[in-house]
Amino acid sequence: GGDGWAYDIGFGGLDHVLSSGRNLKVLVLDTEVYSNTGGQASKATPRAAVAKFAAGGKPAAKKDLGMIAMSYGNVYVARVAMGGRD
């Protein structure tokens, strides 16, 4: 799912299944904004990033979804950056 779902709208459900200890795989495509609504800031948007409805920069830090997931002790988290050249 997208970051708007994972970090905001569907976080309660995602947190529930992560804490359940079930064997599952979750892929979050993190664009750091609500891409389907034109780029509105979300909890995935980094601090000071300029986005729609955050023209002066987002005041709060980005939620660390990976750290939240790993806090349950039975969750493996991998991150990939697709924008890097080297």
mmCIF file with all atom_site columns, C-alpha atoms in Angstrom:
data_model
loop_
_atom_site.group_PDB
_atom_site.id
_atom_site.type_symbol
_atom_site.label_atom_id
_atom_site.label_alt_id
_atom_site.label_comp_id
_atom_site.label_asym_id
_atom_site.label_entity_id
_atom_site.label_seq_id
_atom_site.pdbx_PDB_ins_code
_atom_site.Cartn_x
_atom_site.Cartn_y
_atom_site.Cartn_z
_atom_site.occupancy
_atom_site.B_iso_or_equiv
_atom_site.pdbx_formal_charge
_atom_site.auth_seq_id
_atom_site.auth_comp_id
_atom_site.auth_asym_id
_atom_site.auth_atom_id
_atom_site.pdbx_PDB_model_num
ATOM 1  C CA . GLY A 1 1  ? 0.000  0.000   0.000  1.00 0.00 ? 1  GLY A CA 1
ATOM 2  C CA . GLY A 1 2  ? 0.929  3.632   -0.121 1.00 0.00 ? 2  GLY A CA 1
ATOM 3  C CA . ASP A 1 3  ? 2.374  5.699   2.679  1.00 0.00 ? 3  ASP A CA 1
ATOM 4  C CA . GLY A 1 4  ? -0.896 7.574   3.243  1.00 0.00 ? 4  GLY A CA 1
ATOM 5  C CA . TRP A 1 5  ? -2.496 4.235   4.088  1.00 0.00 ? 5  TRP A CA 1
ATOM 6  C CA . ALA A 1 6  ? 0.393  2.864   6.168  1.00 0.00 ? 6  ALA A CA 1
ATOM 7  C CA . TYR A 1 7  ? 1.362  6.008   8.077  1.00 0.00 ? 7  TYR A CA 1
ATOM 8  C CA . ASP A 1 8  ? -2.066 7.619   8.476  1.00 0.00 ? 8  ASP A CA 1
ATOM 9  C CA . ILE A 1 9  ? -5.424 6.285   7.285  1.00 0.00 ? 9  ILE A CA 1
ATOM 10 C CA . GLY A 1 10 ? -4.794 2.563   7.798  1.00 0.00 ? 10 GLY A CA 1
ATOM 11 C CA . PHE A 1 11 ? -2.159 2.738   10.527 1.00 0.00 ? 11 PHE A CA 1
ATOM 12 C CA . GLY A 1 12 ? -4.463 1.297   13.198 1.00 0.00 ? 12 GLY A CA 1
ATOM 13 C CA . GLY A 1 13 ? -5.079 -1.847  11.170 1.00 0.00 ? 13 GLY A CA 1
ATOM 14 C CA . LEU A 1 14 ? -1.452 -2.150  10.108 1.00 0.00 ? 14 LEU A CA 1
ATOM 15 C CA . ASP A 1 15 ? -0.251 -1.754  13.692 1.00 0.00 ? 15 ASP A CA 1
ATOM 16 C CA . HIS A 1 16 ? -2.729 -4.434  14.767 1.00 0.00 ? 16 HIS A CA 1
ATOM 17 C CA . VAL A 1 17 ? -1.430 -7.049  12.321 1.00 0.00 ? 17 VAL A CA 1
ATOM 18 C CA . LEU A 1 18 ? 2.225  -6.150  12.982 1.00 0.00 ? 18 LEU A CA 1
ATOM 19 C CA . SER A 1 19 ? 1.712  -6.701  16.705 1.00 0.00 ? 19 SER A CA 1
ATOM 20 C CA . SER A 1 20 ? -0.106 -10.023 16.137 1.00 0.00 ? 20 SER A CA 1
ATOM 21 C CA . GLY A 1 21 ? 3.051  -12.030 15.477 1.00 0.00 ? 21 GLY A CA 1
ATOM 22 C CA . ARG A 1 22 ? 1.569  -13.495 12.288 1.00 0.00 ? 22 ARG A CA 1
ATOM 23 C CA . ASN A 1 23 ? 3.844  -14.383 9.391  1.00 0.00 ? 23 ASN A CA 1
ATOM 24 C CA . LEU A 1 24 ? 3.063  -11.781 6.724  1.00 0.00 ? 24 LEU A CA 1
ATOM 25 C CA . LYS A 1 25 ? 4.693  -9.475  4.233  1.00 0.00 ? 25 LYS A CA 1
ATOM 26 C CA . VAL A 1 26 ? 3.860  -5.787  3.862  1.00 0.00 ? 26 VAL A CA 1
ATOM 27 C CA . LEU A 1 27 ? 5.194  -3.477  1.148  1.00 0.00 ? 27 LEU A CA 1
ATOM 28 C CA . VAL A 1 28 ? 4.817  0.264   1.689  1.00 0.00 ? 28 VAL A CA 1
ATOM 29 C CA . LEU A 1 29 ? 5.523  2.541   -1.274 1.00 0.00 ? 29 LEU A CA 1
ATOM 30 C CA . ASP A 1 30 ? 6.636  5.720   0.476  1.00 0.00 ? 30 ASP A CA 1
ATOM 31 C CA . THR A 1 31 ? 6.382  8.831   -1.705 1.00 0.00 ? 31 THR A CA 1
ATOM 32 C CA . GLU A 1 32 ? 6.368  11.028  1.432  1.00 0.00 ? 32 GLU A CA 1
ATOM 33 C CA . VAL A 1 33 ? 3.079  12.695  0.402  1.00 0.00 ? 33 VAL A CA 1
ATOM 34 C CA . TYR A 1 34 ? -0.503 11.715  -0.454 1.00 0.00 ? 34 TYR A CA 1
ATOM 35 C CA . SER A 1 35 ? 0.259  11.145  -4.135 1.00 0.00 ? 35 SER A CA 1
ATOM 36 C CA . ASN A 1 36 ? -3.324 10.328  -5.144 1.00 0.00 ? 36 ASN A CA 1
ATOM 37 C CA . THR A 1 37 ? -4.587 13.710  -3.887 1.00 0.00 ? 37 THR A CA 1
ATOM 38 C CA . GLY A 1 38 ? -1.966 15.901  -5.495 1.00 0.00 ? 38 GLY A CA 1
ATOM 39 C CA . GLY A 1 39 ? 0.865  15.777  -2.987 1.00 0.00 ? 39 GLY A CA 1
ATOM 40 C CA . GLN A 1 40 ? -0.635 16.736  0.361  1.00 0.00 ? 40 GLN A CA 1
ATOM 41 C CA . ALA A 1 41 ? 1.666  16.370  3.381  1.00 0.00 ? 41 ALA A CA 1
ATOM 42 C CA . SER A 1 42 ? 1.220  13.263  5.535  1.00 0.00 ? 42 SER A CA 1
ATOM 43 C CA . LYS A 1 43 ? 2.930  11.680  8.534  1.00 0.00 ? 43 LYS A CA 1
ATOM 44 C CA . ALA A 1 44 ? 5.387  10.233  5.983  1.00 0.00 ? 44 ALA A CA 1
ATOM 45 C CA . THR A 1 45 ? 6.457  13.739  4.936  1.00 0.00 ? 45 THR A CA 1
ATOM 46 C CA . PRO A 1 46 ? 9.802  14.776  6.477  1.00 0.00 ? 46 PRO A CA 1
ATOM 47 C CA . ARG A 1 47 ? 10.127 17.835  8.721  1.00 0.00 ? 47 ARG A CA 1
ATOM 48 C CA . ALA A 1 48 ? 10.543 21.104  6.783  1.00 0.00 ? 48 ALA A CA 1
ATOM 49 C CA . ALA A 1 49 ? 9.479  19.510  3.480  1.00 0.00 ? 49 ALA A CA 1
ATOM 50 C CA . VAL A 1 50 ? 7.277  21.746  1.354  1.00 0.00 ? 50 VAL A CA 1
ATOM 51 C CA . ALA A 1 51 ? 4.089  20.071  0.150  1.00 0.00 ? 51 ALA A CA 1
ATOM 52 C CA . LYS A 1 52 ? 0.526  20.968  -0.731 1.00 0.00 ? 52 LYS A CA 1
ATOM 53 C CA . PHE A 1 53 ? -1.079 22.463  2.417  1.00 0.00 ? 53 PHE A CA 1
ATOM 54 C CA . ALA A 1 54 ? 2.412  22.736  3.969  1.00 0.00 ? 54 ALA A CA 1
ATOM 55 C CA . ALA A 1 55 ? 3.803  25.600  1.890  1.00 0.00 ? 55 ALA A CA 1
ATOM 56 C CA . GLY A 1 56 ? 5.918  26.866  4.793  1.00 0.00 ? 56 GLY A CA 1
ATOM 57 C CA . GLY A 1 57 ? 7.373  23.416  5.450  1.00 0.00 ? 57 GLY A CA 1
ATOM 58 C CA . LYS A 1 58 ? 5.995  20.606  7.597  1.00 0.00 ? 58 LYS A CA 1
ATOM 59 C CA . PRO A 1 59 ? 6.630  21.363  11.288 1.00 0.00 ? 59 PRO A CA 1
ATOM 60 C CA . ALA A 1 60 ? 6.589  17.789  12.641 1.00 0.00 ? 60 ALA A CA 1
ATOM 61 C CA . ALA A 1 61 ? 9.102  14.996  12.056 1.00 0.00 ? 61 ALA A CA 1
ATOM 62 C CA . LYS A 1 62 ? 8.366  12.034  9.789  1.00 0.00 ? 62 LYS A CA 1
ATOM 63 C CA . LYS A 1 63 ? 6.847  9.043   11.607 1.00 0.00 ? 63 LYS A CA 1
ATOM 64 C CA . ASP A 1 64 ? 9.408  6.218   11.745 1.00 0.00 ? 64 ASP A CA 1
ATOM 65 C CA . LEU A 1 65 ? 7.205  3.334   10.656 1.00 0.00 ? 65 LEU A CA 1
ATOM 66 C CA . GLY A 1 66 ? 10.112 0.890   10.527 1.00 0.00 ? 66 GLY A CA 1
ATOM 67 C CA . MET A 1 67 ? 11.120 1.573   14.133 1.00 0.00 ? 67 MET A CA 1
ATOM 68 C CA . ILE A 1 68 ? 7.512  1.241   15.278 1.00 0.00 ? 68 ILE A CA 1
ATOM 69 C CA . ALA A 1 69 ? 7.274  -2.146  13.536 1.00 0.00 ? 69 ALA A CA 1
ATOM 70 C CA . MET A 1 70 ? 10.607 -3.366  14.938 1.00 0.00 ? 70 MET A CA 1
ATOM 71 C CA . SER A 1 71 ? 9.577  -2.403  18.458 1.00 0.00 ? 71 SER A CA 1
ATOM 72 C CA . TYR A 1 72 ? 7.427  -5.565  18.564 1.00 0.00 ? 72 TYR A CA 1
ATOM 73 C CA . GLY A 1 73 ? 10.604 -7.666  18.471 1.00 0.00 ? 73 GLY A CA 1
ATOM 74 C CA . ASN A 1 74 ? 9.385  -10.177 15.891 1.00 0.00 ? 74 ASN A CA 1
ATOM 75 C CA . VAL A 1 75 ? 9.310  -7.939  12.803 1.00 0.00 ? 75 VAL A CA 1
ATOM 76 C CA . TYR A 1 76 ? 12.017 -7.707  10.126 1.00 0.00 ? 76 TYR A CA 1
ATOM 77 C CA . VAL A 1 77 ? 12.191 -4.385  8.269  1.00 0.00 ? 77 VAL A CA 1
ATOM 78 C CA . ALA A 1 78 ? 14.087 -3.683  5.033  1.00 0.00 ? 78 ALA A CA 1
ATOM 79 C CA . ARG A 1 79 ? 14.309 -0.307  3.295  1.00 0.00 ? 79 ARG A CA 1
ATOM 80 C CA . VAL A 1 80 ? 15.253 0.395   -0.309 1.00 0.00 ? 80 VAL A CA 1
ATOM 81 C CA . ALA A 1 81 ? 15.941 3.803   -1.874 1.00 0.00 ? 81 ALA A CA 1
ATOM 82 C CA . MET A 1 82 ? 15.054 3.784   -5.559 1.00 0.00 ? 82 MET A CA 1
ATOM 83 C CA . GLY A 1 83 ? 16.331 7.306   -6.271 1.00 0.00 ? 83 GLY A CA 1
ATOM 84 C CA . GLY A 1 84 ? 20.031 6.736   -5.601 1.00 0.00 ? 84 GLY A CA 1
ATOM 85 C CA . ARG A 1 85 ? 22.453 6.388   -8.501 1.00 0.00 ? 85 ARG A CA 1
ATOM 86 C CA . ASP A 1 86 ? 25.441 4.991   -6.594 1.00 0.00 ? 86 ASP A CA 1
#
